[in-house]
Amino acid sequence: MTDQAPAPESDIPGKPTSASRTTLSHIMTHNDTNLLGTVHGGVIMKLVDDAAGAVAGRHSGGPAVTASMDEMAFLEPVRVGDLVHVKAQVNWTGRTSMEVGVRVLAERWNESTPAQQVGTAYLVFAAVDADGKPRRVPPVLPETERDERRCQEAQIRRTHRLARRRAILELRERRAAKGLDD
């Protein structure tokens, strides 16, 4: 590490949304099932985290770690024999973090029917250097109206995440001040 001050944000060129967008596909097998015989939600969550991590690393140009996952919604069950497609892209970037949006689609591996959306998730990744310290990320450059909408929605989610965190910390401080430290 150098003792130089970080460069202004404008010194890092932005990257278009399409530069890091990716799709991870996987056929679900009996090894992926839960006690109900459908694919375990944790299997889907791992695929989501894998795809989002690849996107975050590609966008930031290096290692990025999962900071949080929120709004993981399972819309339909996934079955053995489904071909699952996990589509991910960077929606928003801050100084050292980025939100990655993920859509999960499933289709029967042996049919030519359209894939059905079965889940969605939003993850926040922090870019880190070799020492695990936060590092700057390039701004994301939305390319379409849909990308722009996703960026605006990500900013709303960020505002809500920060407000929720502040409210919880304030509650804990009030409880501690009353001697209700649990």
Coordinates of C-alpha atoms in Angstrom, one line a residue:
M1 CA 0.0 0.0 0.0
T2 CA 1.1 3.5 -0.7
D3 CA 0.7 6.6 1.5
Q4 CA -1.0 8.5 -1.4
A5 CA -4.5 9.7 -1.0
P6 CA -7.1 7.9 -3.1
A7 CA -7.8 9.3 -6.5
P8 CA -11.0 11.2 -7.0
E9 CA -13.9 9.1 -8.2
S10 CA -13.8 10.5 -11.7
D11 CA -10.3 9.0 -12.2
I12 CA -11.8 5.5 -12.3
P13 CA -13.5 5.0 -15.7
G14 CA -17.0 3.6 -15.5
K15 CA -18.0 0.3 -17.0
P16 CA -21.3 -0.4 -18.9
T17 CA -23.7 -2.8 -17.3
S18 CA -23.1 -5.3 -20.1
A19 CA -19.4 -5.6 -19.4
S20 CA -19.9 -7.8 -16.4
R21 CA -23.4 -9.3 -16.9
T22 CA -23.3 -13.1 -16.8
T23 CA -25.5 -16.2 -16.8
L24 CA -24.7 -19.3 -14.9
S25 CA -26.6 -22.5 -15.8
H26 CA -26.9 -25.7 -14.0
I27 CA -29.1 -28.9 -14.3
M28 CA -30.7 -29.8 -11.0
T29 CA -30.2 -33.5 -9.8
H30 CA -31.4 -35.6 -6.9
N31 CA -28.3 -34.4 -5.0
D32 CA -29.9 -30.9 -4.9
T33 CA -33.2 -31.9 -3.3
N34 CA -34.8 -31.2 0.0
L35 CA -37.1 -33.4 2.0
L36 CA -40.1 -32.4 -0.1
G37 CA -38.3 -33.6 -3.3
T38 CA -37.9 -30.2 -4.8
V39 CA -34.6 -28.4 -5.1
H40 CA -33.3 -27.1 -1.8
G41 CA -33.4 -23.3 -1.4
G42 CA -29.8 -23.3 -0.2
V43 CA -28.7 -24.8 -3.5
I44 CA -30.4 -22.0 -5.4
M45 CA -28.9 -19.4 -3.0
K46 CA -25.4 -20.8 -3.6
L47 CA -25.9 -20.5 -7.4
V48 CA -27.2 -16.9 -6.9
D49 CA -24.1 -16.0 -4.8
D50 CA -21.7 -17.7 -7.3
A51 CA -23.2 -15.8 -10.2
A52 CA -23.4 -12.5 -8.3
G53 CA -19.8 -12.9 -7.1
A54 CA -18.6 -13.5 -10.7
V55 CA -20.3 -10.3 -11.8
A56 CA -18.9 -8.3 -8.8
G57 CA -15.4 -9.5 -9.5
R58 CA -15.6 -8.8 -13.2
H59 CA -17.1 -5.3 -12.6
S60 CA -14.6 -4.4 -9.9
G61 CA -11.6 -6.0 -11.6
G62 CA -10.6 -8.2 -8.7
P63 CA -11.8 -9.9 -5.6
A64 CA -15.2 -9.0 -4.1
V65 CA -16.9 -10.5 -1.1
T66 CA -20.6 -10.9 -0.3
A67 CA -21.6 -8.2 2.3
S68 CA -25.3 -8.9 2.4
M69 CA -28.1 -10.7 0.6
D70 CA -31.6 -9.3 0.8
E71 CA -34.9 -9.8 -0.9
M72 CA -34.2 -13.4 -1.9
A73 CA -37.6 -14.4 -3.2
F74 CA -38.5 -17.9 -4.2
L75 CA -41.4 -17.6 -6.7
E76 CA -41.9 -21.2 -7.8
P77 CA -40.3 -24.5 -6.8
V78 CA -37.5 -25.9 -8.8
R79 CA -37.6 -29.6 -9.7
V80 CA -35.0 -32.3 -10.4
G81 CA -34.3 -32.2 -14.1
D82 CA -34.8 -28.4 -14.4
L83 CA -32.1 -26.4 -16.2
V84 CA -31.6 -23.4 -14.0
H85 CA -30.3 -20.1 -15.4
V86 CA -29.0 -17.5 -12.9
K87 CA -28.7 -14.1 -14.6
A88 CA -26.8 -11.4 -12.7
Q89 CA -25.7 -7.8 -13.3
V90 CA -24.4 -4.9 -11.4
N91 CA -27.3 -2.5 -10.7
W92 CA -25.6 0.2 -8.7
T93 CA -22.1 1.1 -7.4
G94 CA -20.9 3.1 -4.5
R95 CA -17.3 3.9 -3.5
T96 CA -16.3 0.4 -2.6
S97 CA -19.5 -1.6 -2.8
M98 CA -22.0 -2.6 -5.5
E99 CA -25.4 -4.1 -5.7
V100 CA -25.9 -7.1 -7.9
G101 CA -29.4 -8.0 -9.1
V102 CA -30.1 -11.7 -9.9
R103 CA -33.0 -13.4 -11.7
V104 CA -33.4 -17.1 -11.5
L105 CA -35.1 -18.9 -14.3
A106 CA -35.9 -22.6 -14.8
E107 CA -36.9 -24.8 -17.7
R108 CA -37.2 -28.5 -18.2
W109 CA -33.9 -29.8 -19.5
N110 CA -35.6 -31.9 -22.2
E111 CA -38.4 -29.6 -23.4
S112 CA -38.4 -26.5 -25.6
T113 CA -40.8 -24.5 -23.4
P114 CA -39.8 -21.0 -22.3
A115 CA -37.9 -20.6 -19.0
Q116 CA -40.0 -19.4 -16.1
Q117 CA -38.8 -17.0 -13.5
V118 CA -38.5 -18.9 -10.2
G119 CA -36.6 -16.4 -8.0
T120 CA -35.0 -13.0 -7.5
A121 CA -32.3 -11.7 -5.2
Y122 CA -30.3 -8.6 -4.5
L123 CA -26.8 -8.9 -3.1
V124 CA -24.3 -6.3 -1.9
F125 CA -20.6 -7.0 -2.6
A126 CA -17.6 -5.1 -1.3
A127 CA -14.5 -5.0 -3.4
V128 CA -11.4 -5.9 -1.5
D129 CA -7.6 -5.8 -2.1
A130 CA -5.1 -8.6 -1.3
D131 CA -5.2 -7.6 2.4
G132 CA -9.0 -7.8 2.6
K133 CA -9.3 -4.0 2.8
P134 CA -12.0 -2.2 0.8
R135 CA -11.0 -0.9 -2.6
R136 CA -12.6 1.4 -5.0
V137 CA -15.0 0.2 -7.7
P138 CA -15.7 1.7 -11.1
P139 CA -19.1 3.4 -11.5
V140 CA -21.6 1.3 -13.4
L141 CA -22.9 2.9 -16.6
P142 CA -26.5 1.9 -17.3
E143 CA -27.1 1.3 -21.0
T144 CA -30.8 0.9 -21.3
E145 CA -34.0 2.3 -19.7
R146 CA -34.3 -1.0 -17.8
D147 CA -30.7 -0.7 -16.5
E148 CA -31.5 2.9 -15.4
R149 CA -34.6 1.7 -13.6
R150 CA -32.7 -1.0 -11.8
C151 CA -30.1 1.5 -10.7
Q152 CA -32.7 3.8 -9.3
E153 CA -34.4 0.9 -7.5
A154 CA -31.0 -0.2 -6.1
Q155 CA -30.6 3.3 -4.6
I156 CA -33.9 3.0 -2.9
R157 CA -32.9 -0.4 -1.5
R158 CA -29.6 1.1 -0.3
T159 CA -31.5 3.9 1.5
H160 CA -33.7 1.4 3.2
R161 CA -30.8 -0.9 4.2
L162 CA -29.0 2.1 5.8
A163 CA -32.1 3.3 7.5
R164 CA -32.9 -0.2 8.9
R165 CA -29.3 -0.5 10.2
R166 CA -29.4 2.9 11.9
A167 CA -32.8 2.2 13.5
I168 CA -31.5 -1.2 14.9
L169 CA -28.4 0.4 16.3
E170 CA -30.4 3.2 17.9
L171 CA -32.7 0.7 19.5
R172 CA -29.8 -1.3 20.9
E173 CA -28.2 1.9 22.3
R174 CA -31.5 2.8 24.0
R175 CA -31.9 -0.7 25.4
A176 CA -28.3 -0.6 26.7
A177 CA -28.8 2.8 28.3
K178 CA -31.7 1.2 30.2
G179 CA -29.5 -1.7 31.3
L180 CA -31.4 -4.1 29.0
D181 CA -28.3 -5.3 27.3
D182 CA -29.2 -8.7 25.9

